[in-house]
Coordinates of C-alpha atoms in Angstrom, one line a residue:
X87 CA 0.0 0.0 0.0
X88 CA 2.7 2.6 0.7
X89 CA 4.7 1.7 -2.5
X90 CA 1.5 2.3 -4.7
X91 CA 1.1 5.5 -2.8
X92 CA 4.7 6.9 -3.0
X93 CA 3.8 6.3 -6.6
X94 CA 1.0 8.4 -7.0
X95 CA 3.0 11.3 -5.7
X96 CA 5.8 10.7 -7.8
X97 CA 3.6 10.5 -10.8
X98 CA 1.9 13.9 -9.5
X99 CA 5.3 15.6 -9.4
X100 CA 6.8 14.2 -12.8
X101 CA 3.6 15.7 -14.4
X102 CA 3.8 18.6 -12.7
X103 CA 7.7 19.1 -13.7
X104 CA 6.5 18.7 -17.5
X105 CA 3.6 21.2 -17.3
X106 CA 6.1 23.6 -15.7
X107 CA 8.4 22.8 -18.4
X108 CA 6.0 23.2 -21.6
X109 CA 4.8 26.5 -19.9
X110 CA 8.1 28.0 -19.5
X111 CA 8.9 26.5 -23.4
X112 CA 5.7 28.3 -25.0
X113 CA 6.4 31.4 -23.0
X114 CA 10.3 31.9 -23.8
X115 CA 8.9 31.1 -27.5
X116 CA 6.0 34.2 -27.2
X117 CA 3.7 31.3 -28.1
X118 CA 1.6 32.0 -24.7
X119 CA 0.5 35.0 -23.7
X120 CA -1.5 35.1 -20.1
X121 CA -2.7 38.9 -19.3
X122 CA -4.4 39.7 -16.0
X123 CA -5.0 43.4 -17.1
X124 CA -7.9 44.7 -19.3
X125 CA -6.5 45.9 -22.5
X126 CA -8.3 47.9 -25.5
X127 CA -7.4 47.5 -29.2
X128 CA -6.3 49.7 -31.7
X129 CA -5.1 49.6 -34.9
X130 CA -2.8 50.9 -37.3
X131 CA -1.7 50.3 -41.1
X132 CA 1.9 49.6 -42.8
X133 CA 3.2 48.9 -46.4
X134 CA 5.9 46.4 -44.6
X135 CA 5.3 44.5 -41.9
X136 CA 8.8 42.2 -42.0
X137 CA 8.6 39.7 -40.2
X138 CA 6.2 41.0 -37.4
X139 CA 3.8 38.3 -35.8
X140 CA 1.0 38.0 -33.7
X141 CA 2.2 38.1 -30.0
X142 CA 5.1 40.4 -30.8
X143 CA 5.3 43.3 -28.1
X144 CA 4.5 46.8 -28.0
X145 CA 6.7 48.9 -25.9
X146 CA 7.2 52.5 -25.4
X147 CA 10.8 53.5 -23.9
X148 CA 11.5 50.0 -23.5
X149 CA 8.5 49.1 -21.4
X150 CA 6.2 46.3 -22.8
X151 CA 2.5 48.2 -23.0
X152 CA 0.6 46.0 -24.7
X153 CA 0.7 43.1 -27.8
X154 CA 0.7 42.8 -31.2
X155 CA -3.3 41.3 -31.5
X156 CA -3.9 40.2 -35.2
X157 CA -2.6 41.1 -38.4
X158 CA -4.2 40.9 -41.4
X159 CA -3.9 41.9 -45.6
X160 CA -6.1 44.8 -46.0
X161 CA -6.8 44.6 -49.5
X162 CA -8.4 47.5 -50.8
X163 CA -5.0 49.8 -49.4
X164 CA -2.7 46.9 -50.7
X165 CA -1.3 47.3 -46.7
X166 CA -0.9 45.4 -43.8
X167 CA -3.6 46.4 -40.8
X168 CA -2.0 45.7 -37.4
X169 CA -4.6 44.9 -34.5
X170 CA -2.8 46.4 -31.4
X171 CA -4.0 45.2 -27.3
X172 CA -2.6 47.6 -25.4
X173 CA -3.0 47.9 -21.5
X174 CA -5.6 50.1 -20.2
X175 CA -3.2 51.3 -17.8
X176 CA -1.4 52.9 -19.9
X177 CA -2.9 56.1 -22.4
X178 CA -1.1 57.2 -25.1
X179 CA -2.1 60.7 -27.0
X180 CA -3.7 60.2 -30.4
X181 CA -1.4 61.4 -32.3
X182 CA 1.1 59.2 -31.1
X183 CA 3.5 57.0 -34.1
X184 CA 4.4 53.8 -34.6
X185 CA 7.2 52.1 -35.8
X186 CA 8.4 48.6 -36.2
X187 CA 11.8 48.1 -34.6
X188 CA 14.3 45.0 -34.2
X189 CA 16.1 43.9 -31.1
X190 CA 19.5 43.4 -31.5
X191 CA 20.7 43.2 -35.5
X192 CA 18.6 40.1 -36.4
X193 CA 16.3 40.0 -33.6
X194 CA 12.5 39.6 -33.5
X195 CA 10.6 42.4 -34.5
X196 CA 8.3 44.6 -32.5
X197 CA 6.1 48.0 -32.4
X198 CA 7.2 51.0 -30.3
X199 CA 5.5 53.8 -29.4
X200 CA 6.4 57.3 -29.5
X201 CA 3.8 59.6 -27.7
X202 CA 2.2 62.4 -29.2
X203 CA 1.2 65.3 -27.5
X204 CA -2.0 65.7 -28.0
X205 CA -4.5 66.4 -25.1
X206 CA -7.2 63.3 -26.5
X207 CA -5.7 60.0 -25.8
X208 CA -6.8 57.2 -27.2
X209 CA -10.1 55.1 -27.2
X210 CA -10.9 51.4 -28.1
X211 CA -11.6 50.8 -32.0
X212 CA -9.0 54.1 -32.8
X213 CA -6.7 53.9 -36.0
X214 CA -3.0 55.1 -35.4
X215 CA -2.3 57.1 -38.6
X216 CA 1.8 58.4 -38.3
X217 CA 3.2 54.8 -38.9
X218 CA 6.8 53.6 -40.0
X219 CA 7.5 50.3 -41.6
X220 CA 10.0 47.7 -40.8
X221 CA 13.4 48.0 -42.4
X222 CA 14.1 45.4 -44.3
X223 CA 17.8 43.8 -44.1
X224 CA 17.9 42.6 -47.8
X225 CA 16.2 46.1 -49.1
X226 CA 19.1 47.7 -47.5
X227 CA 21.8 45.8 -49.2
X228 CA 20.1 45.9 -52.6
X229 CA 20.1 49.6 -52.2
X230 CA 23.3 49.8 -51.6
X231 CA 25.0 47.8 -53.7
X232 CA 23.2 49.7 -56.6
X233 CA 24.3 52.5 -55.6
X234 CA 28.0 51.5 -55.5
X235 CA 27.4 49.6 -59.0
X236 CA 25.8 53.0 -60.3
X237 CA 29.0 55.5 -58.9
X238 CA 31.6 56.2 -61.6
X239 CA 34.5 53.6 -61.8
X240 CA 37.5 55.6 -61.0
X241 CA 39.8 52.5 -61.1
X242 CA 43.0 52.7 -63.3
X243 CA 42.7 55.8 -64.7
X244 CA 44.3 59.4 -64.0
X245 CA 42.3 62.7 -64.6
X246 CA 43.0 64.6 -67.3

């Protein structure tokens, strides 16, 4: 009888060790999200999202305020619309801007906020018009290296 019940706990803590485990896995990988806090959405549109995805964080001076809700192919603009849950406890003005930043060089990608200063803050169901698009590493390159293919060659030869 004691054996079978020393095994029952055992089995009770192994399971509890996994769940504790897959928790902490889908929350490292920002595939869980568990909020507490009312939030209200907003939304906002961009020509380039990158590679933005649901979950990703919104922060504002480095503080997470909210999450990236939905995103979805608005097809009348030929833009991406970004579905934004941000905290209640925190109001931003309406004329606030967004942009889609990187952490570190090749990072995952995120919105920050840059407040505004107007005196109406914003209100569930709001669109966030002053956006700026991701920056896109192989856009960059292409640029540049037509631009160095385009300059004069100045190789070999003297001016006259």
């Amino acid at each position: 009888m004691q054996r079978s019940k020393n095994d029952v706990w055992v089995g009770l803590f192994v399971m509890l060790g996994f769940a504790a485990v897959l928790f902490l896995a889908l929350k490292s990988a920002n595939l869980l999200q568990i909020s507490w806090s009312a939030d209200y959405k907003v939304s906002a549109k961009f020509d380039n999202i990158g590679g933005l995805k649901s979950g990703a964080a919104v922060k504002s001076a480095g503080v997470v305020v909210g999450r990236v809700d939905s995103i979805v192919f608005d097809d009348g603009a030929y833009q991406a619309r970004v579905y934004l849950a941000l905290d209640k406890r925190y109001a931003f003005p309406k004329d606030s801007s967004l942009k889609i930043l990187t952490s570190g060089l090749l990072g995952e990608q995120y919105i920050g906020i840059e407040a505004g200063a107007d005196d109406k803050f914003l209100v569930p169901g709001d669109k966030i018009g002053n956006t700026q698009s991701a920056v896109v590493l192989e856009n960059l390159i292409s640029q540049f290296l037509y631009n160095k293919a385009a300059e004069p060659s100045t190789s070999g030869t003297a001016p006259k």
